[in-house]
PDB file of C-alpha atoms in Angstrom:
ATOM      1  CA  UNK S 148     198.849 101.846 109.631  1.00  0.00           C
ATOM      2  CA  UNK S 149     198.058 101.800 106.192  1.00  0.00           C
ATOM      3  CA  UNK S 150     200.538 104.535 105.239  1.00  0.00           C
ATOM      4  CA  UNK S 151     202.953 104.908 107.750  1.00  0.00           C
ATOM      5  CA  UNK S 152     203.189 101.710 109.394  1.00  0.00           C
ATOM      6  CA  UNK S 153     203.997 101.436 113.593  1.00  0.00           C
ATOM      7  CA  UNK S 154     207.758 101.458 113.956  1.00  0.00           C
ATOM      8  CA  UNK S 155     208.527 101.752 110.319  1.00  0.00           C
ATOM      9  CA  UNK S 156     211.412 104.240 108.760  1.00  0.00           C
ATOM     10  CA  UNK S 157     210.817 106.845 106.052  1.00  0.00           C
ATOM     11  CA  UNK S 158     211.062 104.929 103.058  1.00  0.00           C
ATOM     12  CA  UNK S 159     208.016 102.564 103.906  1.00  0.00           C
ATOM     13  CA  UNK S 160     205.894 105.994 104.424  1.00  0.00           C
ATOM     14  CA  UNK S 161     203.347 107.051 102.103  1.00  0.00           C
ATOM     15  CA  UNK S 162     202.761 110.750 102.468  1.00  0.00           C
ATOM     16  CA  UNK S 163     201.109 111.319  99.786  1.00  0.00           C
ATOM     17  CA  UNK S 164     198.401 108.708 100.302  1.00  0.00           C
ATOM     18  CA  UNK S 165     197.485 109.558 103.808  1.00  0.00           C
ATOM     19  CA  UNK S 166     197.519 113.311 102.439  1.00  0.00           C
ATOM     20  CA  UNK S 167     194.877 112.041  99.739  1.00  0.00           C
ATOM     21  CA  UNK S 168     192.764 109.880 102.374  1.00  0.00           C
ATOM     22  CA  UNK S 169     192.832 112.880 104.895  1.00  0.00           C
ATOM     23  CA  UNK S 170     191.279 114.794 102.117  1.00  0.00           C
ATOM     24  CA  UNK S 171     189.097 112.159 100.863  1.00  0.00           C
ATOM     25  CA  UNK S 172     187.432 110.224 103.609  1.00  0.00           C
ATOM     26  CA  UNK S 173     187.809 113.222 106.624  1.00  0.00           C
ATOM     27  CA  UNK S 174     187.390 116.363 104.658  1.00  0.00           C
ATOM     28  CA  UNK S 175     190.926 117.933 106.754  1.00  0.00           C
ATOM     29  CA  UNK S 176     193.669 119.594 104.977  1.00  0.00           C
ATOM     30  CA  UNK S 177     197.141 118.817 106.034  1.00  0.00           C
ATOM     31  CA  UNK S 178     200.675 119.299 104.386  1.00  0.00           C
ATOM     32  CA  UNK S 179     201.296 115.948 104.967  1.00  0.00           C
ATOM     33  CA  UNK S 180     204.315 115.358 102.643  1.00  0.00           C
ATOM     34  CA  UNK S 181     205.922 118.993 103.574  1.00  0.00           C
ATOM     35  CA  UNK S 182     206.184 117.340 107.427  1.00  0.00           C
ATOM     36  CA  UNK S 183     210.068 115.716 107.109  1.00  0.00           C
ATOM     37  CA  UNK S 184     211.099 118.995 105.512  1.00  0.00           C
ATOM     38  CA  UNK S 185     209.950 120.918 108.135  1.00  0.00           C
ATOM     39  CA  UNK S 186     210.640 118.565 111.053  1.00  0.00           C
ATOM     40  CA  UNK S 187     214.266 116.048 111.553  1.00  0.00           C
ATOM     41  CA  UNK S 188     212.927 113.843 114.145  1.00  0.00           C
ATOM     42  CA  UNK S 189     209.605 112.885 112.848  1.00  0.00           C
ATOM     43  CA  UNK S 190     208.734 108.854 113.217  1.00  0.00           C
ATOM     44  CA  UNK S 191     205.732 107.263 112.019  1.00  0.00           C
ATOM     45  CA  UNK S 192     204.493 107.735 116.325  1.00  0.00           C
ATOM     46  CA  UNK S 193     205.001 111.541 115.572  1.00  0.00           C
ATOM     47  CA  UNK S 194     202.818 111.074 112.646  1.00  0.00           C
ATOM     48  CA  UNK S 195     199.997 109.666 114.104  1.00  0.00           C
ATOM     49  CA  UNK S 196     199.787 112.066 116.785  1.00  0.00           C
ATOM     50  CA  UNK S 197     200.051 114.874 114.432  1.00  0.00           C
ATOM     51  CA  UNK S 198     197.192 113.199 112.583  1.00  0.00           C
ATOM     52  CA  UNK S 199     195.193 112.356 115.560  1.00  0.00           C
ATOM     53  CA  UNK S 200     195.557 116.581 117.251  1.00  0.00           C
ATOM     54  CA  UNK S 201     194.795 117.868 113.824  1.00  0.00           C
ATOM     55  CA  UNK S 202     191.805 116.033 113.783  1.00  0.00           C
ATOM     56  CA  UNK S 203     190.767 116.409 117.767  1.00  0.00           C
ATOM     57  CA  UNK S 204     190.850 120.528 116.437  1.00  0.00           C
ATOM     58  CA  UNK S 205     188.888 119.496 113.771  1.00  0.00           C
ATOM     59  CA  UNK S 206     185.877 117.806 115.846  1.00  0.00           C
ATOM     60  CA  UNK S 207     186.188 120.616 118.411  1.00  0.00           C
ATOM     61  CA  UNK S 208     185.261 123.420 115.579  1.00  0.00           C
ATOM     62  CA  UNK S 209     182.547 121.313 114.587  1.00  0.00           C
ATOM     63  CA  UNK S 210     180.974 120.995 118.110  1.00  0.00           C
ATOM     64  CA  UNK S 211     181.743 125.024 118.429  1.00  0.00           C
ATOM     65  CA  UNK S 212     179.652 125.926 115.792  1.00  0.00           C
ATOM     66  CA  UNK S 213     177.199 123.002 116.827  1.00  0.00           C
ATOM     67  CA  UNK S 214     176.970 123.522 120.552  1.00  0.00           C
ATOM     68  CA  UNK S 215     177.643 120.182 123.371  1.00  0.00           C
ATOM     69  CA  UNK S 216     174.425 119.192 122.960  1.00  0.00           C
ATOM     70  CA  UNK S 217     173.476 119.305 118.994  1.00  0.00           C
ATOM     71  CA  UNK S 218     176.955 117.575 118.695  1.00  0.00           C
ATOM     72  CA  UNK S 219     175.882 115.135 120.764  1.00  0.00           C
ATOM     73  CA  UNK S 220     172.608 114.465 119.376  1.00  0.00           C
ATOM     74  CA  UNK S 221     173.900 114.407 116.242  1.00  0.00           C
ATOM     75  CA  UNK S 222     177.115 111.638 117.203  1.00  0.00           C
ATOM     76  CA  UNK S 223     173.958 109.763 118.553  1.00  0.00           C
ATOM     77  CA  UNK S 224     172.027 109.776 115.314  1.00  0.00           C
ATOM     78  CA  UNK S 225     175.063 108.594 113.055  1.00  0.00           C
ATOM     79  CA  UNK S 226     176.664 106.062 115.847  1.00  0.00           C
ATOM     80  CA  UNK S 227     172.894 104.395 115.559  1.00  0.00           C
ATOM     81  CA  UNK S 228     172.829 104.419 111.731  1.00  0.00           C
ATOM     82  CA  UNK S 229     175.672 103.161 110.952  1.00  0.00           C
ATOM     83  CA  UNK S 230     175.157 100.661 113.115  1.00  0.00           C
ATOM     84  CA  UNK S 231     171.583  99.495 112.246  1.00  0.00           C
ATOM     85  CA  UNK S 232     172.905  98.762 108.875  1.00  0.00           C
ATOM     86  CA  UNK S 233     176.410  97.302 109.809  1.00  0.00           C
ATOM     87  CA  UNK S 234     174.110  94.872 111.895  1.00  0.00           C
ATOM     88  CA  UNK S 235     172.056  93.827 108.954  1.00  0.00           C
ATOM     89  CA  UNK S 236     175.133  93.185 106.927  1.00  0.00           C
ATOM     90  CA  UNK S 237     176.853  91.214 109.759  1.00  0.00           C
ATOM     91  CA  UNK S 238     173.500  89.037 110.779  1.00  0.00           C
ATOM     92  CA  UNK S 239     173.877  88.297 106.296  1.00  0.00           C
ATOM     93  CA  UNK S 240     177.242  87.526 106.519  1.00  0.00           C
ATOM     94  CA  UNK S 241     176.531  84.913 109.376  1.00  0.00           C
ATOM     95  CA  UNK S 242     174.022  83.289 107.710  1.00  0.00           C
ATOM     96  CA  UNK S 243     175.850  82.851 104.668  1.00  0.00           C
ATOM     97  CA  UNK S 244     179.049  81.326 106.721  1.00  0.00           C
ATOM     98  CA  UNK S 245     176.061  78.801 108.619  1.00  0.00           C
ATOM     99  CA  UNK S 246     175.284  77.724 105.179  1.00  0.00           C
ATOM    100  CA  UNK S 247     178.796  76.327 104.096  1.00  0.00           C
ATOM    101  CA  UNK S 248     180.360  75.947 107.527  1.00  0.00           C
ATOM    102  CA  UNK S 249     179.968  72.318 106.802  1.00  0.00           C
ATOM    103  CA  UNK S 250     182.157  72.213 103.839  1.00  0.00           C
ATOM    104  CA  UNK S 251     185.461  72.656 106.511  1.00  0.00           C
ATOM    105  CA  UNK S 252     184.955  68.845 106.908  1.00  0.00           C
ATOM    106  CA  UNK S 253     186.222  68.148 104.124  1.00  0.00           C
ATOM    107  CA  UNK S 254     189.515  69.872 104.654  1.00  0.00           C
ATOM    108  CA  UNK S 255     190.007  67.900 107.591  1.00  0.00           C
ATOM    109  CA  UNK S 256     189.211  71.058 110.212  1.00  0.00           C
ATOM    110  CA  UNK S 257     186.261  71.491 113.280  1.00  0.00           C
ATOM    111  CA  UNK S 258     183.568  73.102 111.674  1.00  0.00           C
ATOM    112  CA  UNK S 259     182.274  74.227 115.451  1.00  0.00           C
ATOM    113  CA  UNK S 260     185.905  75.414 115.713  1.00  0.00           C
ATOM    114  CA  UNK S 261     186.260  77.137 112.636  1.00  0.00           C
ATOM    115  CA  UNK S 262     182.570  78.751 112.837  1.00  0.00           C
ATOM    116  CA  UNK S 263     183.562  80.089 116.330  1.00  0.00           C
ATOM    117  CA  UNK S 264     186.620  81.360 115.031  1.00  0.00           C
ATOM    118  CA  UNK S 265     185.326  82.847 111.589  1.00  0.00           C
ATOM    119  CA  UNK S 266     181.975  84.431 113.468  1.00  0.00           C
ATOM    120  CA  UNK S 267     184.575  86.230 115.953  1.00  0.00           C
ATOM    121  CA  UNK S 268     186.022  87.692 112.841  1.00  0.00           C
ATOM    122  CA  UNK S 269     183.359  88.827 111.750  1.00  0.00           C
ATOM    123  CA  UNK S 270     182.511  90.748 114.662  1.00  0.00           C
ATOM    124  CA  UNK S 271     185.664  92.197 114.914  1.00  0.00           C
ATOM    125  CA  UNK S 272     185.355  93.211 111.436  1.00  0.00           C
ATOM    126  CA  UNK S 273     181.901  94.488 111.584  1.00  0.00           C
ATOM    127  CA  UNK S 274     182.921  97.051 115.062  1.00  0.00           C
ATOM    128  CA  UNK S 275     186.056  98.275 113.307  1.00  0.00           C
ATOM    129  CA  UNK S 276     183.414  99.564 110.086  1.00  0.00           C
ATOM    130  CA  UNK S 277     181.521 101.363 112.454  1.00  0.00           C
ATOM    131  CA  UNK S 278     184.043 103.030 114.159  1.00  0.00           C
ATOM    132  CA  UNK S 279     185.792 104.148 110.859  1.00  0.00           C
ATOM    133  CA  UNK S 280     182.616 104.956 109.054  1.00  0.00           C
ATOM    134  CA  UNK S 281     181.014 106.837 112.048  1.00  0.00           C
ATOM    135  CA  UNK S 282     184.510 108.909 112.510  1.00  0.00           C
ATOM    136  CA  UNK S 283     184.203 109.766 108.611  1.00  0.00           C
ATOM    137  CA  UNK S 284     180.701 110.759 108.401  1.00  0.00           C
ATOM    138  CA  UNK S 285     181.133 112.867 111.826  1.00  0.00           C
ATOM    139  CA  UNK S 286     184.164 114.341 109.578  1.00  0.00           C
ATOM    140  CA  UNK S 287     182.713 115.009 106.772  1.00  0.00           C
ATOM    141  CA  UNK S 288     179.712 117.244 108.127  1.00  0.00           C
ATOM    142  CA  UNK S 289     179.490 120.014 106.854  1.00  0.00           C
ATOM    143  CA  UNK S 290     178.022 122.537 109.343  1.00  0.00           C
ATOM    144  CA  UNK S 291     176.196 125.502 107.168  1.00  0.00           C
ATOM    145  CA  UNK S 292     176.515 129.258 108.672  1.00  0.00           C
ATOM    146  CA  UNK S 293     173.534 131.488 108.930  1.00  0.00           C
ATOM    147  CA  UNK S 294     174.699 133.245 105.750  1.00  0.00           C
ATOM    148  CA  UNK S 295     175.197 130.049 103.950  1.00  0.00           C
ATOM    149  CA  UNK S 296     171.535 129.025 105.435  1.00  0.00           C
ATOM    150  CA  UNK S 297     169.755 132.124 104.388  1.00  0.00           C
ATOM    151  CA  UNK S 298     171.534 132.541 101.028  1.00  0.00           C
ATOM    152  CA  UNK S 299     170.036 129.240 100.325  1.00  0.00           C
ATOM    153  CA  UNK S 300     166.394 129.978 101.144  1.00  0.00           C
ATOM    154  CA  UNK S 301     166.770 132.864  99.209  1.00  0.00           C
ATOM    155  CA  UNK S 302     167.979 131.245  95.547  1.00  0.00           C
ATOM    156  CA  UNK S 303     165.115 128.023  96.182  1.00  0.00           C
ATOM    157  CA  UNK S 304     162.258 131.183  96.812  1.00  0.00           C
ATOM    158  CA  UNK S 305     163.838 132.767  93.638  1.00  0.00           C
ATOM    159  CA  UNK S 306     163.565 129.819  92.085  1.00  0.00           C
ATOM    160  CA  UNK S 307     160.190 128.806  92.717  1.00  0.00           C
ATOM    161  CA  UNK S 308     158.957 132.206  91.971  1.00  0.00           C
ATOM    162  CA  UNK S 309     160.951 131.803  88.211  1.00  0.00           C
ATOM    163  CA  UNK S 310     158.955 128.332  87.979  1.00  0.00           C
ATOM    164  CA  UNK S 311     155.674 129.964  88.772  1.00  0.00           C
ATOM    165  CA  UNK S 312     155.948 132.884  86.428  1.00  0.00           C
ATOM    166  CA  UNK S 313     156.741 130.345  83.767  1.00  0.00           C
ATOM    167  CA  UNK S 314     154.058 127.851  84.773  1.00  0.00           C
ATOM    168  CA  UNK S 315     151.128 131.275  84.659  1.00  0.00           C
ATOM    169  CA  UNK S 316     152.853 132.088  81.188  1.00  0.00           C
ATOM    170  CA  UNK S 317     152.382 128.857  79.530  1.00  0.00           C
ATOM    171  CA  UNK S 318     148.850 128.955  81.005  1.00  0.00           C
ATOM    172  CA  UNK S 319     148.091 132.071  79.525  1.00  0.00           C
ATOM    173  CA  UNK S 320     149.394 130.908  75.607  1.00  0.00           C
ATOM    174  CA  UNK S 321     147.249 128.115  75.772  1.00  0.00           C
ATOM    175  CA  UNK S 322     144.604 130.054  77.180  1.00  0.00           C
ATOM    176  CA  UNK S 323     145.040 132.344  73.961  1.00  0.00           C
ATOM    177  CA  UNK S 324     145.424 129.603  71.795  1.00  0.00           C
ATOM    178  CA  UNK S 325     141.501 128.253  72.777  1.00  0.00           C
ATOM    179  CA  UNK S 326     139.955 131.644  72.445  1.00  0.00           C
ATOM    180  CA  UNK S 327     140.950 131.876  68.679  1.00  0.00           C
ATOM    181  CA  UNK S 328     139.949 128.943  67.843  1.00  0.00           C
ATOM    182  CA  UNK S 329     136.269 129.513  69.215  1.00  0.00           C
ATOM    183  CA  UNK S 330     136.103 133.253  68.316  1.00  0.00           C
ATOM    184  CA  UNK S 331     137.085 131.355  64.550  1.00  0.00           C
ATOM    185  CA  UNK S 332     134.327 128.945  64.968  1.00  0.00           C
ATOM    186  CA  UNK S 333     131.436 131.938  65.739  1.00  0.00           C
ATOM    187  CA  UNK S 334     132.497 134.129  62.910  1.00  0.00           C
ATOM    188  CA  UNK S 335     132.414 131.103  60.502  1.00  0.00           C
ATOM    189  CA  UNK S 336     128.897 130.341  62.206  1.00  0.00           C
ATOM    190  CA  UNK S 337     127.991 134.142  61.616  1.00  0.00           C
ATOM    191  CA  UNK S 338     129.102 134.343  58.033  1.00  0.00           C
ATOM    192  CA  UNK S 339     126.539 131.375  57.101  1.00  0.00           C
ATOM    193  CA  UNK S 340     130.095 129.210  56.207  1.00  0.00           C
ATOM    194  CA  UNK S 341     128.757 125.813  56.624  1.00  0.00           C
ATOM    195  CA  UNK S 342     131.290 122.730  55.580  1.00  0.00           C
ATOM    196  CA  UNK S 343     130.333 120.802  51.994  1.00  0.00           C
ATOM    197  CA  UNK S 344     128.113 118.017  52.551  1.00  0.00           C
ATOM    198  CA  UNK S 345     127.897 115.650  49.324  1.00  0.00           C
ATOM    199  CA  UNK S 346     124.501 114.289  48.357  1.00  0.00           C
ATOM    200  CA  UNK S 347     124.770 110.800  46.521  1.00  0.00           C
ATOM    201  CA  UNK S 348     127.463 108.786  46.446  1.00  0.00           C
ATOM    202  CA  UNK S 349     131.092 109.581  45.092  1.00  0.00           C
ATOM    203  CA  UNK S 350     131.526 109.092  41.676  1.00  0.00           C
ATOM    204  CA  UNK S 351     134.432 108.377  39.811  1.00  0.00           C
ATOM    205  CA  UNK S 352     135.945 109.697  36.461  1.00  0.00           C
ATOM    206  CA  UNK S 353     135.503 106.524  34.531  1.00  0.00           C
ATOM    207  CA  UNK S 354     132.446 105.868  35.522  1.00  0.00           C
ATOM    208  CA  UNK S 355     129.158 107.114  33.612  1.00  0.00           C
ATOM    209  CA  UNK S 356     128.330 110.060  33.601  1.00  0.00           C
ATOM    210  CA  UNK S 357     124.782 110.909  36.478  1.00  0.00           C
ATOM    211  CA  UNK S 358     122.999 112.501  33.577  1.00  0.00           C
ATOM    212  CA  UNK S 359     122.328 109.847  31.831  1.00  0.00           C
ATOM    213  CA  UNK S 360     124.105 110.305  28.389  1.00  0.00           C
ATOM    214  CA  UNK S 361     126.420 107.327  28.693  1.00  0.00           C
ATOM    215  CA  UNK S 362     129.833 108.891  28.875  1.00  0.00           C
ATOM    216  CA  UNK S 363     132.264 108.690  31.381  1.00  0.00           C
ATOM    217  CA  UNK S 364     131.858 111.206  33.915  1.00  0.00           C
ATOM    218  CA  UNK S 365     135.487 112.433  33.144  1.00  0.00           C
ATOM    219  CA  UNK S 366     134.319 113.021  29.425  1.00  0.00           C
ATOM    220  CA  UNK S 367     130.926 114.898  30.695  1.00  0.00           C
ATOM    221  CA  UNK S 368     130.053 116.849  33.602  1.00  0.00           C
ATOM    222  CA  UNK S 369     133.653 115.905  35.181  1.00  0.00           C
ATOM    223  CA  UNK S 370     135.921 117.347  31.989  1.00  0.00           C
ATOM    224  CA  UNK S 371     138.678 119.703  33.659  1.00  0.00           C
ATOM    225  CA  UNK S 372     138.992 122.675  32.528  1.00  0.00           C
TER     226      UNK S 372
END
């Protein structure tokens, strides 16, 4: 109805928009824009019928791949998930409506009647949203073949093996650096090297020389050669 209103003429149709909507929302590729050239007697009702038939075939194909029992379980799971989310949103909307319904009195309206009317509208909108989301999710569910699943699992194993190999390489490198440092410390100890330790306080170059000559350290034992 959004793109092809009931009882409308072709000038009112948005076939390109319908084609894009079906591709995005339902994962369904239909050459809707070519239908007027392929069929002379095309009206809004026939367009709706062809789209419905294509959607039905789309779902039948999924059921063939999954099997009837699995398909029913999938439908039930999606329905409950969408319904739970939509019901919570509906309760929040109802709470918001209750908080502001008294303001209708300022517009010379009966708050109680307005509340019933808007509550019914909100509930109807929720039901339409649930149906639309369930159909959209089911239509877009992609069933992978056994070959695709096997290929994905093989790729995951390859990535995991490469990651494990990289971690082992990094661990070996880190261990090698530690071993080199320990070997250097042992070698220095064996050669008798020890860090230089100052016996007395540090003497500045302008301080008196510790030898007692009365000269500044830089002019006595602290001269630079």
